[in-house]
PDB file of C-alpha atoms and ligand atoms in Angstrom:
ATOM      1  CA  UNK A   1      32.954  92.971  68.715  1.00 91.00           C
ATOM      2  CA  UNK A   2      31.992  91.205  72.096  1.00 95.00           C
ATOM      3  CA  UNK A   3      28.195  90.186  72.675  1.00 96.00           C
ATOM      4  CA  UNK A   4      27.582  89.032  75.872  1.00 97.00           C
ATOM      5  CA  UNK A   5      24.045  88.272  76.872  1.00 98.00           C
ATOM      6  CA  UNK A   6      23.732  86.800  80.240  1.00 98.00           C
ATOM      7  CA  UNK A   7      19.879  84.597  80.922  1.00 98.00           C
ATOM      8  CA  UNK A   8      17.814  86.346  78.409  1.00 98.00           C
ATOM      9  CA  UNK A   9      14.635  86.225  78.397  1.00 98.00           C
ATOM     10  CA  UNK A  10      11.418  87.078  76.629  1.00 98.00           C
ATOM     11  CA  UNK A  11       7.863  87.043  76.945  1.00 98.00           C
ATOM     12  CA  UNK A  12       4.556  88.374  75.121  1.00 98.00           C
ATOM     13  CA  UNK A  13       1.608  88.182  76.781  1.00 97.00           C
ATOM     14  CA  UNK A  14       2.691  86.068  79.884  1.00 95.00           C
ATOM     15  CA  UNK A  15       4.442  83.407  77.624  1.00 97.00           C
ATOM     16  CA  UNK A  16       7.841  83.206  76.968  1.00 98.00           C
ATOM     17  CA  UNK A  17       9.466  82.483  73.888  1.00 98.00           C
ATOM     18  CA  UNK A  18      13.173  83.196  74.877  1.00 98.00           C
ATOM     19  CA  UNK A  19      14.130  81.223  77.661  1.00 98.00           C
ATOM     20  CA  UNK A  20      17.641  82.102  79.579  1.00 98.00           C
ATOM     21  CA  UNK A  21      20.087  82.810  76.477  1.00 98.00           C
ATOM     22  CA  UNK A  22      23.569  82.855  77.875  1.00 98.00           C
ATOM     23  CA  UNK A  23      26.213  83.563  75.087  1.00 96.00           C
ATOM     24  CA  UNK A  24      29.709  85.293  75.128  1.00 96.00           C
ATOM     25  CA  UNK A  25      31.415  85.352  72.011  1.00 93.00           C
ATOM     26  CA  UNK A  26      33.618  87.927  70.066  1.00 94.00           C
ATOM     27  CA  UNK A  27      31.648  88.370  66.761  1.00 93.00           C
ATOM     28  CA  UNK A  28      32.827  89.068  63.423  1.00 96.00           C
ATOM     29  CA  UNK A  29      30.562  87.265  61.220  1.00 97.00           C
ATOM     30  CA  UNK A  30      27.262  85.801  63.221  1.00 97.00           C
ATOM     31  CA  UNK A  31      24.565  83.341  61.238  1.00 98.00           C
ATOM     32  CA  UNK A  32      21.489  82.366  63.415  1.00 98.00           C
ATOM     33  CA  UNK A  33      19.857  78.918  62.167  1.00 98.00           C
ATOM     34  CA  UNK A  34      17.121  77.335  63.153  1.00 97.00           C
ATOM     35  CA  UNK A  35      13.056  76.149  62.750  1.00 96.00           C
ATOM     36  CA  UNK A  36      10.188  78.883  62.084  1.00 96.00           C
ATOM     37  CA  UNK A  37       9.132  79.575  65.384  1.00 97.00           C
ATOM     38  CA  UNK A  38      12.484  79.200  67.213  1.00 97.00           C
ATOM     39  CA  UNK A  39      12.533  82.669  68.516  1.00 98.00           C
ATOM     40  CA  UNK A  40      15.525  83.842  65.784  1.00 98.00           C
ATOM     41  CA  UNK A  41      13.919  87.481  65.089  1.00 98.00           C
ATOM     42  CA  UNK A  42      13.347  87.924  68.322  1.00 98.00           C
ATOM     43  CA  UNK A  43      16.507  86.949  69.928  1.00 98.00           C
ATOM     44  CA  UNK A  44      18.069  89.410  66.819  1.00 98.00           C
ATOM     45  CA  UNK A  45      15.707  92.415  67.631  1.00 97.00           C
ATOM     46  CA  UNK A  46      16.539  92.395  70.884  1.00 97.00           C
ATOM     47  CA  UNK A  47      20.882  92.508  70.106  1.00 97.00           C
ATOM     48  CA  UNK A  48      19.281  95.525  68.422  1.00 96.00           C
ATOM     49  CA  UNK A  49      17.548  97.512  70.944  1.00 96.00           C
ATOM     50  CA  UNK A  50      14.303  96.973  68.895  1.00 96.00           C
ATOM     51  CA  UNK A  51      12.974  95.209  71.781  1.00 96.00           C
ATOM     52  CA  UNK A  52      13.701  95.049  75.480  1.00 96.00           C
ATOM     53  CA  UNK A  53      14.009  91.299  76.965  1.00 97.00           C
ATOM     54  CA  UNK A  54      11.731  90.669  80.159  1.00 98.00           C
ATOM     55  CA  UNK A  55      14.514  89.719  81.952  1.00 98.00           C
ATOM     56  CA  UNK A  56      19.075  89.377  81.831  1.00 98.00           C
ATOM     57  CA  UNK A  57      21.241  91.542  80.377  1.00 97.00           C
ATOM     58  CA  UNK A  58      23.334  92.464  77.629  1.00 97.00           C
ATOM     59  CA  UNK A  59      26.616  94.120  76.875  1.00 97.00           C
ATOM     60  CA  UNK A  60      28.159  95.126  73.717  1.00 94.00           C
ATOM     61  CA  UNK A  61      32.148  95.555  73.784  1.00 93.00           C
ATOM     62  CA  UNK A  62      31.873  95.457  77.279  1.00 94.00           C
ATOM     63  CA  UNK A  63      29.410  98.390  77.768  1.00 93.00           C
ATOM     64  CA  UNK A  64      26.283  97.207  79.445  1.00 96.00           C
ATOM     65  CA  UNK A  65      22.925  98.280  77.653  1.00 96.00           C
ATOM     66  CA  UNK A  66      20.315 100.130  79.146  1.00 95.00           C
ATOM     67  CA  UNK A  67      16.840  98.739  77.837  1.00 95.00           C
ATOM     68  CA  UNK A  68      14.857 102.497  78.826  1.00 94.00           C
ATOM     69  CA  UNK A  69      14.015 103.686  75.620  1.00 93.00           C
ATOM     70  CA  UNK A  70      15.935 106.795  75.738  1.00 94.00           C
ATOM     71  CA  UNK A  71      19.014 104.733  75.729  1.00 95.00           C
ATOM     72  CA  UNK A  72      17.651 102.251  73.684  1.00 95.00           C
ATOM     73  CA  UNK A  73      16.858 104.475  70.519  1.00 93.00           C
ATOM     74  CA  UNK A  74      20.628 105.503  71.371  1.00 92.00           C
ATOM     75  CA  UNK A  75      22.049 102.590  70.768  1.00 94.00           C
ATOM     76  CA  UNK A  76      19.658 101.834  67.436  1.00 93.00           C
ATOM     77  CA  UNK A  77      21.513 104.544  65.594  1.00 91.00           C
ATOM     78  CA  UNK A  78      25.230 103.117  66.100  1.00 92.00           C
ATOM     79  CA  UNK A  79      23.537  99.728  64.625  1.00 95.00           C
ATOM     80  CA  UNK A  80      22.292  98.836  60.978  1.00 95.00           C
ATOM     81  CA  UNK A  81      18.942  96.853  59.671  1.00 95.00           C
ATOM     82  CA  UNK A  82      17.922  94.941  56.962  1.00 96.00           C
ATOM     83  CA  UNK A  83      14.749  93.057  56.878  1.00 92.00           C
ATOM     84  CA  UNK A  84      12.869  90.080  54.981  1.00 88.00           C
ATOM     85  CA  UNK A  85      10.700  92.713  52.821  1.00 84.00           C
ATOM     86  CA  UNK A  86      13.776  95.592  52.820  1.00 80.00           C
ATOM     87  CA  UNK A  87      11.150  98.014  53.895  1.00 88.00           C
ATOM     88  CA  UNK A  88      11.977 100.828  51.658  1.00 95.00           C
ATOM     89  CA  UNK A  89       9.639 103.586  51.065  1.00 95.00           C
ATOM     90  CA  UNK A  90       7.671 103.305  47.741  1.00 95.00           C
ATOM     91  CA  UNK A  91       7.415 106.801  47.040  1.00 97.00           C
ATOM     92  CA  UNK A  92      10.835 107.381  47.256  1.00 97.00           C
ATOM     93  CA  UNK A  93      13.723 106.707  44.635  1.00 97.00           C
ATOM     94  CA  UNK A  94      16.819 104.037  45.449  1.00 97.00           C
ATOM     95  CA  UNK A  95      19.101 107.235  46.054  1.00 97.00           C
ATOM     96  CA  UNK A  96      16.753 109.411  48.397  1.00 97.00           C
ATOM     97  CA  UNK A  97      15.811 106.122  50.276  1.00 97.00           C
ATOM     98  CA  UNK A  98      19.265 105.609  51.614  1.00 97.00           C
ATOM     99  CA  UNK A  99      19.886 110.072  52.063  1.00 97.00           C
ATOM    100  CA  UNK A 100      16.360 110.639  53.320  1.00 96.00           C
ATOM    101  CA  UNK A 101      17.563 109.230  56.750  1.00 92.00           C
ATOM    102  CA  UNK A 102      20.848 110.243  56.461  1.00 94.00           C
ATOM    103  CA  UNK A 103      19.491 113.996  56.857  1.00 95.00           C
ATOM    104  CA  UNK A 104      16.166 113.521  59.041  1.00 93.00           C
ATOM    105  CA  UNK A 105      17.743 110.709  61.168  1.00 88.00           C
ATOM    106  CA  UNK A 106      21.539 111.448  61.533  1.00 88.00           C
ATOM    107  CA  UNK A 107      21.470 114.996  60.554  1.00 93.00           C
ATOM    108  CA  UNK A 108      23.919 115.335  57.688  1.00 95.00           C
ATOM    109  CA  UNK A 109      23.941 117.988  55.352  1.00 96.00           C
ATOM    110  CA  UNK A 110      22.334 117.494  51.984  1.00 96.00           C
ATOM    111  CA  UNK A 111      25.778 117.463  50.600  1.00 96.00           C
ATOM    112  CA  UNK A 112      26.982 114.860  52.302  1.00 96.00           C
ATOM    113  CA  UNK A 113      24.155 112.685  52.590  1.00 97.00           C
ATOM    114  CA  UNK A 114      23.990 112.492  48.675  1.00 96.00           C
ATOM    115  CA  UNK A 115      27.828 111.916  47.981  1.00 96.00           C
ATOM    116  CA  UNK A 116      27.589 109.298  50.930  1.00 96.00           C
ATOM    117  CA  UNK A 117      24.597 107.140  49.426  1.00 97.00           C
ATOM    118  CA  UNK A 118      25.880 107.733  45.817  1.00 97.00           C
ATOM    119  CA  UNK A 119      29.224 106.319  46.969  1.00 95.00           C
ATOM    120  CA  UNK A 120      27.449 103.355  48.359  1.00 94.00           C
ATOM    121  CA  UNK A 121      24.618 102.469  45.963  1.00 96.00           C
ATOM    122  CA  UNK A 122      27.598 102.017  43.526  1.00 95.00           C
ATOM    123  CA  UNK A 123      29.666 100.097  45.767  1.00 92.00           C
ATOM    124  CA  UNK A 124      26.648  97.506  45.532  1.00 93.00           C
ATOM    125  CA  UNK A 125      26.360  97.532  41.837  1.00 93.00           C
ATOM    126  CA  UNK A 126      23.514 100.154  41.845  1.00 95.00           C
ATOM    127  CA  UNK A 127      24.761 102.913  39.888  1.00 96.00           C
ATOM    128  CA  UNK A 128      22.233 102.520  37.146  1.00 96.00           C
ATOM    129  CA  UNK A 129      18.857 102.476  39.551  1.00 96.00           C
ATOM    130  CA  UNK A 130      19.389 105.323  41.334  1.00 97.00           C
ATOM    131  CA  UNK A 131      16.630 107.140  40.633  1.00 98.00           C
ATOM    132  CA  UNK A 132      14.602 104.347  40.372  1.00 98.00           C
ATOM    133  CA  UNK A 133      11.524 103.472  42.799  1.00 97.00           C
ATOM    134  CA  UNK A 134      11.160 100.113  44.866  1.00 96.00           C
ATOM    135  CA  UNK A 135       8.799  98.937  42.049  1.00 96.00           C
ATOM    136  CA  UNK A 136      10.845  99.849  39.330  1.00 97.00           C
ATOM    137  CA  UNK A 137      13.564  97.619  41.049  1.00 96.00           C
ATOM    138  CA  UNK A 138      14.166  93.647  41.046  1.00 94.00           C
ATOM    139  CA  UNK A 139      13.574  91.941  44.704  1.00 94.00           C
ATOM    140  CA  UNK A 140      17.673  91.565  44.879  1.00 94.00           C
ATOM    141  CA  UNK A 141      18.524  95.501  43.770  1.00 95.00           C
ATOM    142  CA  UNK A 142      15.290  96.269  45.955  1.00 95.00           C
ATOM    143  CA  UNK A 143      17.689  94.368  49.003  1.00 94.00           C
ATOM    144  CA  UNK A 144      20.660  95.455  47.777  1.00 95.00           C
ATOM    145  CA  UNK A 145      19.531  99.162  48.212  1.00 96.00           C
ATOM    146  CA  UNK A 146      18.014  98.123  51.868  1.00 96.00           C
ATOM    147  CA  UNK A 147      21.501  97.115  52.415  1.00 95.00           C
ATOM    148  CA  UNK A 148      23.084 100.202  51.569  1.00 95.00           C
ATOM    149  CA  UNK A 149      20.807 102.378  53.726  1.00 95.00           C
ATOM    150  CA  UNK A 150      21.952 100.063  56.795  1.00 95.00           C
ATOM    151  CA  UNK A 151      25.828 101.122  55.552  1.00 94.00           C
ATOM    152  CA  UNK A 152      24.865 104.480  55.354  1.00 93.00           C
ATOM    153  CA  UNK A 153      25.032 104.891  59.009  1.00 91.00           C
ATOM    154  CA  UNK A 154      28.454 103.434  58.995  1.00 91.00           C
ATOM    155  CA  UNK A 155      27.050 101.012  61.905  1.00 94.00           C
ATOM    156  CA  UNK A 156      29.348  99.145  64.101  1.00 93.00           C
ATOM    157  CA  UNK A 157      27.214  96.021  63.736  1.00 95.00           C
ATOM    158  CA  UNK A 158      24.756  95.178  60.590  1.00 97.00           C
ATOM    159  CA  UNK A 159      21.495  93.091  61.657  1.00 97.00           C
ATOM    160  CA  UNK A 160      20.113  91.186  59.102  1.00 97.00           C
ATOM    161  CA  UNK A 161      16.631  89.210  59.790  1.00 97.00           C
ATOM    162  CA  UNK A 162      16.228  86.777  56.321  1.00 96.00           C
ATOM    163  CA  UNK A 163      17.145  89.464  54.198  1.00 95.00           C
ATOM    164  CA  UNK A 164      16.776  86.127  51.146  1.00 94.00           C
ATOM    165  CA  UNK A 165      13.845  84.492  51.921  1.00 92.00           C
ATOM    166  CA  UNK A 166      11.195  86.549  50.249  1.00 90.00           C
ATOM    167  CA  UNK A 167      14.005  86.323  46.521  1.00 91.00           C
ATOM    168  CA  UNK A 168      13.938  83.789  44.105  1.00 89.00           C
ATOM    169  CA  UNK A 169      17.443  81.995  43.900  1.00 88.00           C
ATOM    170  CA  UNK A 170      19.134  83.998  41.627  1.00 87.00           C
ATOM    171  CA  UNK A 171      18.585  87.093  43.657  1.00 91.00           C
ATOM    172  CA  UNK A 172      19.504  85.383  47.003  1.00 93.00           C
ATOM    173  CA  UNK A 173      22.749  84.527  45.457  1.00 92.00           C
ATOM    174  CA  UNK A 174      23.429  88.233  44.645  1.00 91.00           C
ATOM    175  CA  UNK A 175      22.640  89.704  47.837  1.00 93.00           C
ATOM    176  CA  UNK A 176      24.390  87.083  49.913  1.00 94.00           C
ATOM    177  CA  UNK A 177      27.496  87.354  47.370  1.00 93.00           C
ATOM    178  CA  UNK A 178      27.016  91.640  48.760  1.00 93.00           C
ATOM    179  CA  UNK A 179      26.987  90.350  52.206  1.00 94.00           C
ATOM    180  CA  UNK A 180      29.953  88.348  51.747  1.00 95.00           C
ATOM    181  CA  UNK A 181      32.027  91.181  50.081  1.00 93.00           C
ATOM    182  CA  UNK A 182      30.987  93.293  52.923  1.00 93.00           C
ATOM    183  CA  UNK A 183      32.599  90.642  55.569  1.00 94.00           C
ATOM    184  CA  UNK A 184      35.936  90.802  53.418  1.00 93.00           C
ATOM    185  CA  UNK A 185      36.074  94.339  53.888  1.00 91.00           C
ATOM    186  CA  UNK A 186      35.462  94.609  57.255  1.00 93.00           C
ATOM    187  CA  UNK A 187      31.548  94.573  58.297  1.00 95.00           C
ATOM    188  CA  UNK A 188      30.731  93.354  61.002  1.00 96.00           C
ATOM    189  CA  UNK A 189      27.665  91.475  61.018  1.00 97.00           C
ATOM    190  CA  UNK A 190      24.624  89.013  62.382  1.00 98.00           C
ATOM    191  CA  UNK A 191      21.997  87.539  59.833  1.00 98.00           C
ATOM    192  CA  UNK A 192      19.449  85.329  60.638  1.00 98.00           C
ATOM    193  CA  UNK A 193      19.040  82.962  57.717  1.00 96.00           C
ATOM    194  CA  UNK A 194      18.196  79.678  56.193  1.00 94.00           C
ATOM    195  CA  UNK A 195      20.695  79.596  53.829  1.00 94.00           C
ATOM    196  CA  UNK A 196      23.171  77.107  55.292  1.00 94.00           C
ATOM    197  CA  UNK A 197      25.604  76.947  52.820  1.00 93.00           C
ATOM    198  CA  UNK A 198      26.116  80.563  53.420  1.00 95.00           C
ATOM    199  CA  UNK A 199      26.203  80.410  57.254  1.00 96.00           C
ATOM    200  CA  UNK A 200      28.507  77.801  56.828  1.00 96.00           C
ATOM    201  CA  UNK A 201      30.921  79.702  54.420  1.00 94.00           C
ATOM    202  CA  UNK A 202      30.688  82.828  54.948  1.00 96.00           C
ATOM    203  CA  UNK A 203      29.940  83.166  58.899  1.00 97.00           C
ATOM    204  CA  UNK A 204      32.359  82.853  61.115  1.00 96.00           C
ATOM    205  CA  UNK A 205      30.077  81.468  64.246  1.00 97.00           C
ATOM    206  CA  UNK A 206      26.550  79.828  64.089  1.00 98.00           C
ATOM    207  CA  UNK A 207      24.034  80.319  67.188  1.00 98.00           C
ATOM    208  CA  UNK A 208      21.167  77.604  66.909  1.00 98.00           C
ATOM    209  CA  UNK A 209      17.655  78.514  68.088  1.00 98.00           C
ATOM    210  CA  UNK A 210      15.288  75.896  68.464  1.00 98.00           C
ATOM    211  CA  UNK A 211      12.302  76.087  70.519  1.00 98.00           C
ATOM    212  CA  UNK A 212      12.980  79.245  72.320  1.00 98.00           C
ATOM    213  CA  UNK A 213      16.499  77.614  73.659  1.00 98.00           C
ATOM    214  CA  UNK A 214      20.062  78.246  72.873  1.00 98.00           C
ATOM    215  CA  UNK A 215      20.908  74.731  72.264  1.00 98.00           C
ATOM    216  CA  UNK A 216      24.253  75.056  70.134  1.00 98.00           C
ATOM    217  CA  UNK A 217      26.604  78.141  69.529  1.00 97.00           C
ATOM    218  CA  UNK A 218      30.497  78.100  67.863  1.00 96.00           C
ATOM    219  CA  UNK A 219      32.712  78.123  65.119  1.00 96.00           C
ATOM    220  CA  UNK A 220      30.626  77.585  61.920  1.00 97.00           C
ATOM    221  CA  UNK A 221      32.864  74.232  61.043  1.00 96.00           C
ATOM    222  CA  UNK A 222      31.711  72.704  64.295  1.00 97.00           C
ATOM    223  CA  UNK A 223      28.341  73.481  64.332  1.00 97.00           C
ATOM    224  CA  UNK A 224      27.715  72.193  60.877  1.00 96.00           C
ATOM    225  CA  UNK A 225      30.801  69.248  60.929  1.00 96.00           C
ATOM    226  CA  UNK A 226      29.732  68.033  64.663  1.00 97.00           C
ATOM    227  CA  UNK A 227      26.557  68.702  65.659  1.00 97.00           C
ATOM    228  CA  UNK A 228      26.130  67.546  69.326  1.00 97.00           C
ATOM    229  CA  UNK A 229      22.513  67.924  69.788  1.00 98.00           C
ATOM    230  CA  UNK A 230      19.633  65.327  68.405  1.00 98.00           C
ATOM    231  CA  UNK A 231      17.457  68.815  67.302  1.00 98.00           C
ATOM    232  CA  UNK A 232      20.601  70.453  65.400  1.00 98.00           C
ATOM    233  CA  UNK A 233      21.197  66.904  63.823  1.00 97.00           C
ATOM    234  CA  UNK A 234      17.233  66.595  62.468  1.00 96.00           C
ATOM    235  CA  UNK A 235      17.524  70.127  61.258  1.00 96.00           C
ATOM    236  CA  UNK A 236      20.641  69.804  59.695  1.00 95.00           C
ATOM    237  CA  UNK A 237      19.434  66.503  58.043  1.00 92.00           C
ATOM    238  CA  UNK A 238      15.959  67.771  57.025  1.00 91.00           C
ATOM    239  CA  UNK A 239      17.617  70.676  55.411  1.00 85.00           C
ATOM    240  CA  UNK A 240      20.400  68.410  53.374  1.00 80.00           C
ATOM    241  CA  UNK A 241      17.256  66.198  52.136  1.00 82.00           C
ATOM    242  CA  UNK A 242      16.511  67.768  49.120  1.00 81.00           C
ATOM    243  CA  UNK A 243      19.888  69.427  48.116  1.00 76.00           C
ATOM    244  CA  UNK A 244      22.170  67.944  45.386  1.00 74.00           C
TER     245      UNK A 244
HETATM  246  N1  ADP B 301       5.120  90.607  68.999  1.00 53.16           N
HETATM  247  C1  ADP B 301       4.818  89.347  69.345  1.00 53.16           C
HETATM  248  N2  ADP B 301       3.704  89.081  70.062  1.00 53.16           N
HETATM  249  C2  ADP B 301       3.403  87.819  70.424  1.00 53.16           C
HETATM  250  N3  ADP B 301       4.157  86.747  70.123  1.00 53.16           N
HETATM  251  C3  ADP B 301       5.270  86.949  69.413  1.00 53.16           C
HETATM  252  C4  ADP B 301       5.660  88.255  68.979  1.00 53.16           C
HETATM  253  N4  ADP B 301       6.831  88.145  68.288  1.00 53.16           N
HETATM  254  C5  ADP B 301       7.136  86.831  68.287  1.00 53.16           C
HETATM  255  N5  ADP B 301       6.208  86.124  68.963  1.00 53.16           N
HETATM  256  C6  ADP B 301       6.238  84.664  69.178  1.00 53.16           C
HETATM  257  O1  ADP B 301       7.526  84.312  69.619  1.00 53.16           O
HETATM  258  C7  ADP B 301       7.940  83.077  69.064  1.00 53.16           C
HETATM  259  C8  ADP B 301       9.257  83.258  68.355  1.00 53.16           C
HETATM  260  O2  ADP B 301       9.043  84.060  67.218  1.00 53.16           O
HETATM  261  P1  ADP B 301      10.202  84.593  66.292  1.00 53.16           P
HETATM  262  O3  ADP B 301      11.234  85.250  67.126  1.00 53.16           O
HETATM  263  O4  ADP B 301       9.562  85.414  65.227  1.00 53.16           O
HETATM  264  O5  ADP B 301      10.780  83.248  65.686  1.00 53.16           O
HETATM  265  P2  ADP B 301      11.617  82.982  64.343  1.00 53.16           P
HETATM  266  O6  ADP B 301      12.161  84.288  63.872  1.00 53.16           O
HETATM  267  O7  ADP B 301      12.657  81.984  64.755  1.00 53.16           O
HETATM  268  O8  ADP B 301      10.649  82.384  63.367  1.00 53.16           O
HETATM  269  C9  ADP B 301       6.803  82.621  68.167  1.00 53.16           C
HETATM  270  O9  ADP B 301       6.027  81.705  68.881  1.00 53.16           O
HETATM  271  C10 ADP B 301       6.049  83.888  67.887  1.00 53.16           C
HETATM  272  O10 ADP B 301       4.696  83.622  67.649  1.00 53.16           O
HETATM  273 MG1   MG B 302      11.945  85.321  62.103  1.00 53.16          MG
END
């Protein structure tokens, strides 16, 4: 898929935190990196319609996108989200949380909105926790069934925004290895992440946000083997401090 964005930029309350993001790339596999603060989920909501930018444009596969909201909440439902704390409802068991929207949002039958989120929930290992609620689940199954939701859809593109960073390591590790299948069969996808051995693996291309700026984009090899810029260097470095 091609995702052009041409001078983005964004502002809240008079100050911006995006500041003219050019990039043109044809993306299979996306990872954004960079510091807290950087501008990452906003940059990402915006590729999603979540958000409008205050000023540039975008175009996905060539079709320009319209930031009214009409068109905007269009656009949403052709796209997939997973977020830091999965945002599943708590009332709701791991099955009817991925059919629920299936039937309100994208108006299948009840039918097929079951046998589509069964057929998923056990494609990510979930087979057994299907009628289990959010708190009855571990943080990775509670991810894994935030992920499956996002499939549901069948989305062109799948928007992740650090779907990890709230798991201990073991679960981080299983949800990333569900990402990973995902790529192999074919999902297309962006996650913003701090997992760098995982954006460099498993990500085709690596867009670095620091400071609001665009400073480095490309294949994942480069960024992480050649790092051209004295702020991707320092983060790389700061990150590689403490690993073994
Ligand atoms: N809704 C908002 N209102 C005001 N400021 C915001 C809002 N969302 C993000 N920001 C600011 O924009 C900057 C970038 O934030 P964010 O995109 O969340 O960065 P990252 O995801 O890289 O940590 C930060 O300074 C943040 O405080
Ligand atoms: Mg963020």
């Amino acid at each position: 898929m091609r995702v052009k964005l041409e001078h983005l930029c964004r502002s809240f309350d008079g100050v911006e935190v995006l500041h003219d993001i050019s990039f043109d790339e044809e993306v299979a596999s996306l990872a954004i990196i960079g510091p807290s603060g950087g501008g990452k989920s906003t940059l990402l909501r915006i590729i999603g319609g979540l958000l409008a930018p205050t000023s540039g444009s975008m175009e996905i596969d060539g079709d320009p996108i319209e930031f009214d909201e009409a068109a905007l909440r269009n656009y949403r439902t052709t796209l997939g989200f997973v977020f830091q704390d999965g945002g599943l409802f708590h009332h709701l068991d791991a099955l009817e949380n991925v059919a629920l929207p299936l039937r309100t949002v994208h108006h299948l039958s009840e039918d097929e909105a079951q046998s589509r989120s069964l057929e998923l929930l056990e494609r990510l290992g979930l087979a057994d926790s299907l009628k289990k609620r959010p708190a009855q689940l571990s943080g990775g199954q509670k991810q894994r069934v935030a992920i499956a939701r996002a499939l549901a859809v069948r989305p062109r593109l799948l928007l992740l925004d650090e779907p990890t960073s709230a798991l201990d390591p073991e679960f981080t590790t299983e949800v990333l290895d569900v990402v990973r299948d995902l790529k192999d069969e074919g999902t297309r996808f962006i996650i913003v992440t701090h997992e760098m051995g995982f954006a460099r693996h498993a990500c085709d291309k690596v867009a670095f946000l620091y400071d609001g700026r665009l400073l480095e984009h490309g294949d994942a090899a480069r960024i992480f083997d050649q790092p051209q810029t004295a702020e991707l260097k320092r983060f790389l470095s700061r990150l590689l401090e403490w690993s073994i």
